[in-house]
Coordinates of C-alpha atoms and ligand atoms in Angstrom, one line a residue:
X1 CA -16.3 46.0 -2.0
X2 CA -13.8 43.1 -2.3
X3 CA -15.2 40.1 -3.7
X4 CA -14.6 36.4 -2.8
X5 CA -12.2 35.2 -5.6
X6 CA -14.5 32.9 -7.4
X7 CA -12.8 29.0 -8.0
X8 CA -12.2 28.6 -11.6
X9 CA -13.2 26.1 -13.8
X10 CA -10.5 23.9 -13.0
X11 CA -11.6 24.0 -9.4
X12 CA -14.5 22.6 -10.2
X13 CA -13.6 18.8 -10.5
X14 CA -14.1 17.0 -7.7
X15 CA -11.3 14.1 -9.4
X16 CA -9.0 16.3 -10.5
X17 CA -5.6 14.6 -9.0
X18 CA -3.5 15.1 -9.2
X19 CA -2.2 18.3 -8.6
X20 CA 0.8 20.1 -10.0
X21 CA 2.2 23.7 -8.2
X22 CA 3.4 25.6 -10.9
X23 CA 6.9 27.5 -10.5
X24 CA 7.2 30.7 -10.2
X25 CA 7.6 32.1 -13.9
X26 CA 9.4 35.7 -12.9
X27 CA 10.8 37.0 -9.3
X28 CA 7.9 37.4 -6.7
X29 CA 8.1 40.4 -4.2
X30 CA 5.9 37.7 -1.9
X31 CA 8.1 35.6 0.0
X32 CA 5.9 33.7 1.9
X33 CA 1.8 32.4 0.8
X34 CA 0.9 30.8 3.8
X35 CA -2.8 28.8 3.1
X36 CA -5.3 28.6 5.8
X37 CA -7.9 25.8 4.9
X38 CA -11.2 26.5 6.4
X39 CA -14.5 25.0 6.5
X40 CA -17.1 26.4 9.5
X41 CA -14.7 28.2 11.0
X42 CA -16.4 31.3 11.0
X43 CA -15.5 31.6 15.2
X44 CA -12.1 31.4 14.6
X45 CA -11.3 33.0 11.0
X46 CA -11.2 36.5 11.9
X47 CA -9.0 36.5 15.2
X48 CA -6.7 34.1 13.0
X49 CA -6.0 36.3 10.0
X50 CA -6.1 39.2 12.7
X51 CA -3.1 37.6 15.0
X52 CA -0.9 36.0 11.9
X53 CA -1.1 39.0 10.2
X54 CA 0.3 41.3 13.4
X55 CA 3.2 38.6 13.7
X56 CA 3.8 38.6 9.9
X57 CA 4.0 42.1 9.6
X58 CA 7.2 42.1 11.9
X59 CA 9.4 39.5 10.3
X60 CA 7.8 40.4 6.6
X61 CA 6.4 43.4 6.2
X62 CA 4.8 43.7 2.6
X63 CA 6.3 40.3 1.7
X64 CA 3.9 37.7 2.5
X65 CA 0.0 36.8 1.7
X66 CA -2.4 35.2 3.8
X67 CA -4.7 32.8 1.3
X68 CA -7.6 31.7 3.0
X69 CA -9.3 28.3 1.2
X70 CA -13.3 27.7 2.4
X71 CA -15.3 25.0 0.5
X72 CA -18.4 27.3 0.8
X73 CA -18.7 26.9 4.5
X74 CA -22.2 27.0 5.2
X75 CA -21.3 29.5 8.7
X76 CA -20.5 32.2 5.8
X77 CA -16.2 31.6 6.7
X78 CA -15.6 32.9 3.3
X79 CA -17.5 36.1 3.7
X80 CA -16.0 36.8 6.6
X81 CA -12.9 36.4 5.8
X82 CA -13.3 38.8 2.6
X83 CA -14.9 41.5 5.1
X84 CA -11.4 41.6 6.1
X85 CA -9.7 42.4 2.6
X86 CA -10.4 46.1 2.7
X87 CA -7.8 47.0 5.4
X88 CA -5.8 43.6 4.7
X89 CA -5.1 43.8 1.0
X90 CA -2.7 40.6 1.3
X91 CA -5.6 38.6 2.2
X92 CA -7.0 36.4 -0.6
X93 CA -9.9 34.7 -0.2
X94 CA -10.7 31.2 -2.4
X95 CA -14.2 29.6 -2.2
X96 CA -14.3 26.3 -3.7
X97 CA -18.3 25.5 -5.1
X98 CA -17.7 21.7 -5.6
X99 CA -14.4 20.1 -4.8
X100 CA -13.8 19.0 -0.7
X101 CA -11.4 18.3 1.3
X102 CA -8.4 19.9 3.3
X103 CA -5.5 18.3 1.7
X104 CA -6.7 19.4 -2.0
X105 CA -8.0 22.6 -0.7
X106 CA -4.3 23.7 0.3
X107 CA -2.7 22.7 -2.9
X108 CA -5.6 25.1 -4.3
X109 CA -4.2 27.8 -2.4
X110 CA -1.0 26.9 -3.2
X111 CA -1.5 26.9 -7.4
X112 CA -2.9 31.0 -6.7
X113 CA 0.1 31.3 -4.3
X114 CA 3.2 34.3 -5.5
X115 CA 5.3 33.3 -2.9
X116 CA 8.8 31.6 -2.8
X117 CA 8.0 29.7 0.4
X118 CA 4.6 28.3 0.4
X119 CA 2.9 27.3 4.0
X120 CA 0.0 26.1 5.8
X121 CA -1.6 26.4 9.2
X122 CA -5.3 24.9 10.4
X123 CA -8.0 27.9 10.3
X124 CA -9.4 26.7 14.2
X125 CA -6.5 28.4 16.3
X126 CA -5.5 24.5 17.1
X127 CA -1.7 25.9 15.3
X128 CA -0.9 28.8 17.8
X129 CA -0.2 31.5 15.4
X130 CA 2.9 33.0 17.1
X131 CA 4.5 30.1 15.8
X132 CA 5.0 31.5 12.6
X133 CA 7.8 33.6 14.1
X134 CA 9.7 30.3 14.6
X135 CA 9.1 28.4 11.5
X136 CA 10.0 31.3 9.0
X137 CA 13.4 31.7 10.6
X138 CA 14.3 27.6 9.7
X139 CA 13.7 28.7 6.3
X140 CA 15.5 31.4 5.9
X141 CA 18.5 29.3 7.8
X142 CA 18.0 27.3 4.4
X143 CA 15.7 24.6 5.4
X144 CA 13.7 23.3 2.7
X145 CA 10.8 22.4 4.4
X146 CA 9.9 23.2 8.1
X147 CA 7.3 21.1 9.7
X148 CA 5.7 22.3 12.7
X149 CA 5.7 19.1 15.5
X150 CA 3.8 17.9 18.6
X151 CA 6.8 15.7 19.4
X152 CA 9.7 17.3 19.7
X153 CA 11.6 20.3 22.2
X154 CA 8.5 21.9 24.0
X155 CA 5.9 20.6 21.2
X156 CA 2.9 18.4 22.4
X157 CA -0.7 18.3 22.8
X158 CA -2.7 20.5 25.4
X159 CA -5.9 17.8 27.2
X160 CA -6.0 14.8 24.9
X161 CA -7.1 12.1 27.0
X162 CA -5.1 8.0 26.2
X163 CA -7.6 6.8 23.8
X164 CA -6.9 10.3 21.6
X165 CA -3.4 9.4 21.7
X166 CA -3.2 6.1 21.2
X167 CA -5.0 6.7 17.9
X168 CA -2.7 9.4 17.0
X169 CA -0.1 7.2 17.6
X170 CA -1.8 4.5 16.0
X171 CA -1.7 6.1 12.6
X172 CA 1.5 7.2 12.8
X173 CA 2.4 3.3 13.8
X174 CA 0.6 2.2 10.6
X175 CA 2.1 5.3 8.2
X176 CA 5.7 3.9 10.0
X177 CA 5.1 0.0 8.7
X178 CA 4.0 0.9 5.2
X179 CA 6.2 3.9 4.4
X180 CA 9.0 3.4 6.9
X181 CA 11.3 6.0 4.7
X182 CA 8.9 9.2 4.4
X183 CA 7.3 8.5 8.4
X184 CA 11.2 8.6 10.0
X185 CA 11.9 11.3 8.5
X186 CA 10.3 13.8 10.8
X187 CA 8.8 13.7 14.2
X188 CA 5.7 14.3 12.8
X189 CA 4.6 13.0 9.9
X190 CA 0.9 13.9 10.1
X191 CA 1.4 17.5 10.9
X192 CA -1.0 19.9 9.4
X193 CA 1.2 22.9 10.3
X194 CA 4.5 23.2 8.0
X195 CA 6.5 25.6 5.2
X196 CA 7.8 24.4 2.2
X197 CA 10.1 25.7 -0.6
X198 CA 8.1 26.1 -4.0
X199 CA 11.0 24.7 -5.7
X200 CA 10.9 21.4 -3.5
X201 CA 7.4 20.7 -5.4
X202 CA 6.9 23.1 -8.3
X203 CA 6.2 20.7 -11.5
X204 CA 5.8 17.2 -9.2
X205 CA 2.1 15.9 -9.5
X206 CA 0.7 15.6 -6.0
X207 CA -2.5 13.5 -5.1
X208 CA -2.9 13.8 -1.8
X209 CA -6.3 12.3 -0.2
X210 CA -8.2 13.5 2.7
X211 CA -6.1 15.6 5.5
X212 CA -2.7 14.9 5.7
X213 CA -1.3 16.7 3.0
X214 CA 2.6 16.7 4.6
X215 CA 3.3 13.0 3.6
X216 CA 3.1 13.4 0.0
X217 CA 5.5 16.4 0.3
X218 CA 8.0 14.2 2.1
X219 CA 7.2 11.2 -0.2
X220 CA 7.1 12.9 -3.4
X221 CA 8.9 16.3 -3.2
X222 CA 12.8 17.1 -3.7
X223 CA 13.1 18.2 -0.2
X224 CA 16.6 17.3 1.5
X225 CA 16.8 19.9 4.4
X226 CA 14.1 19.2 7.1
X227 CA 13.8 21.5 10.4
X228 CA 11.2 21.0 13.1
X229 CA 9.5 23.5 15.5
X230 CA 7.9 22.2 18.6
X231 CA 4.3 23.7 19.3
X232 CA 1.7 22.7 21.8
X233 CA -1.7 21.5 19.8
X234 CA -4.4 23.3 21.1
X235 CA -7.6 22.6 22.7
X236 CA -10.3 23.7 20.1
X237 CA -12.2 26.3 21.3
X238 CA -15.1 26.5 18.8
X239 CA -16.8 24.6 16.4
X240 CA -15.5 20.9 15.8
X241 CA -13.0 19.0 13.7
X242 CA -14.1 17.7 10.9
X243 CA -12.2 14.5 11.1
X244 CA -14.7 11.3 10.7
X245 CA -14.5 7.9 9.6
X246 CA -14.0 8.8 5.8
X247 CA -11.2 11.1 6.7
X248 CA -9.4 7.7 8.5
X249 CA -9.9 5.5 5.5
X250 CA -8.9 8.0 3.3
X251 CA -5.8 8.2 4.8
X252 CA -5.2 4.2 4.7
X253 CA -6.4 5.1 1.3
X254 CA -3.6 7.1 0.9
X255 CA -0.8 5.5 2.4
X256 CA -1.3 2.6 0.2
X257 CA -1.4 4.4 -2.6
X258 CA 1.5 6.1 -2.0
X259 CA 3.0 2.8 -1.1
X260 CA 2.4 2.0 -4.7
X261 CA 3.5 5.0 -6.4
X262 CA 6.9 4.7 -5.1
X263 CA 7.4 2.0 -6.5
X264 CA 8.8 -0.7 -4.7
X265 CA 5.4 -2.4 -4.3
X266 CA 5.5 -3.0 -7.6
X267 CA 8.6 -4.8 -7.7
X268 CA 7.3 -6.8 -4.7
X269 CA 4.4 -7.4 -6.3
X270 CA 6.0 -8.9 -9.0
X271 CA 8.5 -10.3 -7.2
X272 CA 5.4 -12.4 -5.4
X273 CA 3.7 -13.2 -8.9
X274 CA 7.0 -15.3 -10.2
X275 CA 7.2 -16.8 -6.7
X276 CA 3.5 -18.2 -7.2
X277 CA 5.0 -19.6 -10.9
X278 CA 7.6 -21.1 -9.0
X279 CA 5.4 -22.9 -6.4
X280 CA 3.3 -23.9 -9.4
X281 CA 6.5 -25.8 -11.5
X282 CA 7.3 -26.8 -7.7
X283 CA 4.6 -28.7 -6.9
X284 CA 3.7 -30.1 -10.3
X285 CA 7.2 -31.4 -10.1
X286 CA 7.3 -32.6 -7.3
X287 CA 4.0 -34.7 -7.9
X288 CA 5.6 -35.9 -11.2
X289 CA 8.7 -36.9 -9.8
X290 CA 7.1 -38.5 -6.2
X291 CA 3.8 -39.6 -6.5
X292 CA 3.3 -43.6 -6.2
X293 CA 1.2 -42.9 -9.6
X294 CA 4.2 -41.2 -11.9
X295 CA 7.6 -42.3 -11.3
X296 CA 7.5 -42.7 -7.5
X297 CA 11.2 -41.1 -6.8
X298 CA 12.3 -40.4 -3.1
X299 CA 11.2 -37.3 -1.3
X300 CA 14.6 -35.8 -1.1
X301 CA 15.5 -36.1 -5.0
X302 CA 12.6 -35.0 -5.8
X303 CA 11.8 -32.2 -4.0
X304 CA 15.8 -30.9 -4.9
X305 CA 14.9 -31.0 -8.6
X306 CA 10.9 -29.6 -8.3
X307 CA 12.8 -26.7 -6.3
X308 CA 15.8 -26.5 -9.0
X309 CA 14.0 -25.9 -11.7
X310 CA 11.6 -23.4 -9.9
X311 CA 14.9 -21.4 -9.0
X312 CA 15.5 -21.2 -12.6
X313 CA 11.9 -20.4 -13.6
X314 CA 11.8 -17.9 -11.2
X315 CA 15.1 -16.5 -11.8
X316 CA 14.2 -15.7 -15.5
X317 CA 10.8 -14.1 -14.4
X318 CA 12.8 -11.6 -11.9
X319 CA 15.6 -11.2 -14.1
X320 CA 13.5 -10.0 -17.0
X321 CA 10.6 -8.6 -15.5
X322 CA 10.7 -8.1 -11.7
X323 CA 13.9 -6.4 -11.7
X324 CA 14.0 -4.9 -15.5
X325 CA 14.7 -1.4 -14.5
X326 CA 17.9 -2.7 -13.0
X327 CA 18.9 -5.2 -15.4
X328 CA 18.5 -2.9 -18.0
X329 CA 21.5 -0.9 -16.6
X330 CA 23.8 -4.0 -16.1
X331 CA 23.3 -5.7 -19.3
X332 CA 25.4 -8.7 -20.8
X333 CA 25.3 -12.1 -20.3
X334 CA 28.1 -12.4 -17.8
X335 CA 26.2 -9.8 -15.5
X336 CA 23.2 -12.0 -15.4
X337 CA 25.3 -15.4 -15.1
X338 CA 26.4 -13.2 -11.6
X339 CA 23.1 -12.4 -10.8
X340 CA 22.4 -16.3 -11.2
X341 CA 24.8 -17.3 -8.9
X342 CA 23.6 -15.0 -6.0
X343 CA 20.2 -16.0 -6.8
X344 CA 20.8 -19.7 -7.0
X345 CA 23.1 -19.5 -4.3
X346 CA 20.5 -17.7 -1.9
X347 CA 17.5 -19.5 -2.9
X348 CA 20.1 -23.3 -2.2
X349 CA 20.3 -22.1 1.7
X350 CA 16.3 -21.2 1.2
X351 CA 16.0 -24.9 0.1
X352 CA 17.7 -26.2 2.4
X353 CA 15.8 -25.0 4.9
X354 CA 12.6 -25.6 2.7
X355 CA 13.6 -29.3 2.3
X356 CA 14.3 -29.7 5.6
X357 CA 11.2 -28.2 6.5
X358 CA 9.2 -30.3 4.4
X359 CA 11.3 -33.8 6.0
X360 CA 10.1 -32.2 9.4
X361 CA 6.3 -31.4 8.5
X362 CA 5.6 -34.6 6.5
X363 CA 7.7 -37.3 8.1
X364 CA 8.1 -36.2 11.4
X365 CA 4.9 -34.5 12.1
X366 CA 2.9 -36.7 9.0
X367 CA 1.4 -33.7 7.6
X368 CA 0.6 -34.7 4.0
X369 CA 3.6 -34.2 1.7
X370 CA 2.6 -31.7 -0.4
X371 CA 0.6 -29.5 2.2
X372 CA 3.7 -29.5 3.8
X373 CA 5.7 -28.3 0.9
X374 CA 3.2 -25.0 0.3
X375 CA 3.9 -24.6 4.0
X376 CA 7.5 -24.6 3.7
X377 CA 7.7 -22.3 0.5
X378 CA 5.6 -19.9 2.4
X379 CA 8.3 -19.5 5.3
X380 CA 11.1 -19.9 2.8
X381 CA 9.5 -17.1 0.5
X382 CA 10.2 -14.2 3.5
X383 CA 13.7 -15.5 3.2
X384 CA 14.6 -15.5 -0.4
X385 CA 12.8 -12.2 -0.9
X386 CA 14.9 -10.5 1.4
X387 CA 18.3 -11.6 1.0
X388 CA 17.6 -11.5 -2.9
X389 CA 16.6 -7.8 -2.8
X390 CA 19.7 -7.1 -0.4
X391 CA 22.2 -8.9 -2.8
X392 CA 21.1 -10.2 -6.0
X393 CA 18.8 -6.9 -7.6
X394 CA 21.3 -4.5 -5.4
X395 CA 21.3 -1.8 -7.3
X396 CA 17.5 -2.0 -7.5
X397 CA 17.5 -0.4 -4.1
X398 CA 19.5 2.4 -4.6
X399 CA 17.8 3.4 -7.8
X400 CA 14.5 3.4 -6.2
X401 CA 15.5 4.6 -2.5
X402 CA 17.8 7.1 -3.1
X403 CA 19.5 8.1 0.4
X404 CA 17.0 6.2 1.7
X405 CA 14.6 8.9 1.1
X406 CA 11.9 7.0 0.2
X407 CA 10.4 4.1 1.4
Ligands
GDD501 N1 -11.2 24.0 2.8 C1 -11.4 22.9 3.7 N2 -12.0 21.8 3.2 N3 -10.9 23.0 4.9 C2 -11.0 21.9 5.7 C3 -11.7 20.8 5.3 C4 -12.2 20.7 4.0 O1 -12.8 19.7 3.6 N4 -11.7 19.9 6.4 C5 -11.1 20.5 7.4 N5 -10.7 21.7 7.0 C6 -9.9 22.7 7.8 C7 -10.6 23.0 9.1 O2 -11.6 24.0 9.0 C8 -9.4 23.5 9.9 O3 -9.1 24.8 9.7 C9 -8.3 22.6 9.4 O4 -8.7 22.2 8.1 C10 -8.0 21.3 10.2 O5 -9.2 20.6 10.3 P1 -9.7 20.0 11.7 O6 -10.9 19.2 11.4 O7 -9.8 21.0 12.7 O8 -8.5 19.0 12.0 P2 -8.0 18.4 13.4 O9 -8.0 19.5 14.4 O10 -8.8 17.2 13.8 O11 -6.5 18.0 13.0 C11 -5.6 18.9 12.6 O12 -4.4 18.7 13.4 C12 -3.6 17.6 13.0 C13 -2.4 17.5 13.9 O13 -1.5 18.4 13.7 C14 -5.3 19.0 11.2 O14 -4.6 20.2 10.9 C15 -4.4 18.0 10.7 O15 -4.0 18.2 9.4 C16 -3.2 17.9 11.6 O16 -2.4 16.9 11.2
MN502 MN1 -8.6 21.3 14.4

């Protein structure tokens, strides 16, 4: 009797992100390993397998497996499942003892996974099987990854009611403002129904948290051709997502740390620890220079040197540190004199507006001067940030965003 395959030792660590797929080290007769996650699906497991295997067997007869993933489903899903190996023998069945979740659960499958094309679809009959007979075709017409979408062509939900929608939108909304590169490039970003090349993630450490598996392939994989099949999500039937509060923070969970990996957050991050220095030599200057106790200078002359001199200090701080992966490429002094002069010339209009900001708020409105001034550097700060990583650290996009891939 065919056995459950049993995790190995490796499968055993709840912690153990990330994740790498491997490549495939000789030819594989299996073109496609198409995952099905499962846990307490034991309604639904059976007529699944049953239905994708039928439409398989048309488009790829003897070239696919199905690799079904439970995380010992108390409703016996696993045993079911491996009831079913005797007369399917592309049917694998993976039952992880300790580690949880659906995202890790398919990148398990994937790691046993032959096939060139590696796939997943939800284990509840939500995905409508048949559809499998649409996405393989975008692959073979050289997609690299096929995602399948609620919102476009005839794709949608079946009875969600507003509130359902508005926090499916929600997310996407949220995954849109903090990763605006990986969430335009498809329709639907948090799609648990897609295919993807092997060779688009082979070797790339994944660490994908909670459900939605798709965003780290889009953030972190080499894929360049995207297609997208509509399908209608439907109604479930039996038994119950296992979506719950956890499964929504770890998904803010992820996106932020995906918004780190990338990258960019830590330039901005940095970019916002030298502004702070600068605000520091700002308004110690400025207190030095204006202040009735020190040497009691005029607003305006003082507040143009505090600033000066914070331009300069924070110049230095970006120029070596924020920006050193792009400085390093454009070394020599006359490149950095350049840099300078954009910066300096940037961060002038940003003091004029700071300044006059500051003669508005303290004179005009009598807000005290130096609350005024950490009010003015605050606005100013949006400003400087953004024309400086347009112009000044240029190239510091296009190195970390190439083609605008990633966000
Ligand atoms: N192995 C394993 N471990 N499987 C899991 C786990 C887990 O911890 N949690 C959920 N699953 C399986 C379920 O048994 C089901 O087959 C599939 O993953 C999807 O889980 P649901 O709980 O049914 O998710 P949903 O219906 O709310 O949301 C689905 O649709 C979204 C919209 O397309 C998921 O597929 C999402 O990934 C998808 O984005
Ligand atoms: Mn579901």
């Amino acid at each position: 009797m065919p056995h459950v395959a049993p995790a190995s030792s490796t499968h055993l660590q709840a912690s153990a992100v990330p994740i790498q797929i491997p490549p495939l080290s000789q030819p594989s007769s299996v073109q496609l390993s198409l995952v099905v996650p499962t846990y307490n699906e034991a309604s639904s497991i059976c007529s699944l397998i049953r239905q994708l295997c039928a439409h398989l067997d048309m488009i790829l007869p003897g070239a696919y497996e199905l690799i079904v993933v439970d995380d010992n489903s108390p409703d016996y899903t696993a045993k079911l499942a491996q009831e079913l190996q005797e007369e399917l023998p592309q049917l694998k069945v993976i039952c992880r003892q300790r580690e949880r979740g659906l995202a890790t659960a398919v990148l398990r499958g994937w790691q046993a996974a032959r096939g060139e094309v590696l796939g997943v679809m939800d284990g509840d009959l939500q995905h409508p099987p048949e559809i499998i007979l649409k996405l393989w075709p975008a692959i073979q017409e050289g997609a690299d990854l096929v995602v399948g979408s609620r919102y476009v062509g005839s794709g949608g939900v079946s009875h969600w009611n507003l509130g359902r929608r508005l926090v499916s939108r929600g997310a996407q909304a949220i995954g849109l403002v903090l990763l605006p590169g990986v969430f335009r490039r498809v329709s639907d970003p948090l799609s648990g129904l897609f295919l993807v090349r092997r060779q688009a993630i082979a070797g790339i450490p994944l660490s994908p948290k909670g459900y939605k598996l798709l965003i780290e392939v889009l953030a972190r994989g080499r894929v360049t051709t995207i297609a997208e099949v509509g399908y209608i999500f439907q109604e479930r039937q039996n038994g119950e997502s296992k979506i719950q509060l956890q499964t929504c923070l770890q998904y803010l969970h992820h996106l932020i740390h995906l918004r780190f990996s990338l990258g960019q957050v830590g330039a901005f991050l940095r970019f916002s620890t030298v502004g702070l220095s600068g605000t520091v030599v700002d308004m110690v200057l400025l207190y030095l220079l204006h202040d009735p106790a020190n040497l009691g200078w005029d607003l305006i002359t003082s507040k143009l040197i505090a600033s000066e001199m914070a331009i300069l200090n924070n110049f230095l701080w970006n120029d070596l540190w924020t920006f050193r992966h792009v400085t390093r490429l454009q070394p020599g002094l006359s490149n950095r004199l350049k840099r300078l002069a954009k910066f300096n010339m940037i961060c002038l209009i940003g003091l004029f507006l700071n300044s006059s900001l500051v003669i508005l708020l303290s004179e005009r409105l009598g807000i005290h001067y130096l609350l005024a001034n950490l009010i003015a550097i605050g606005i100013v700060v949006f400003w400087n940030f953004y024309l400086n990583s347009k112009l000044s650290w240029k190239s510091a996009e296009a190195k970390l965003d190439p083609g605008g891939d990633k966000s």
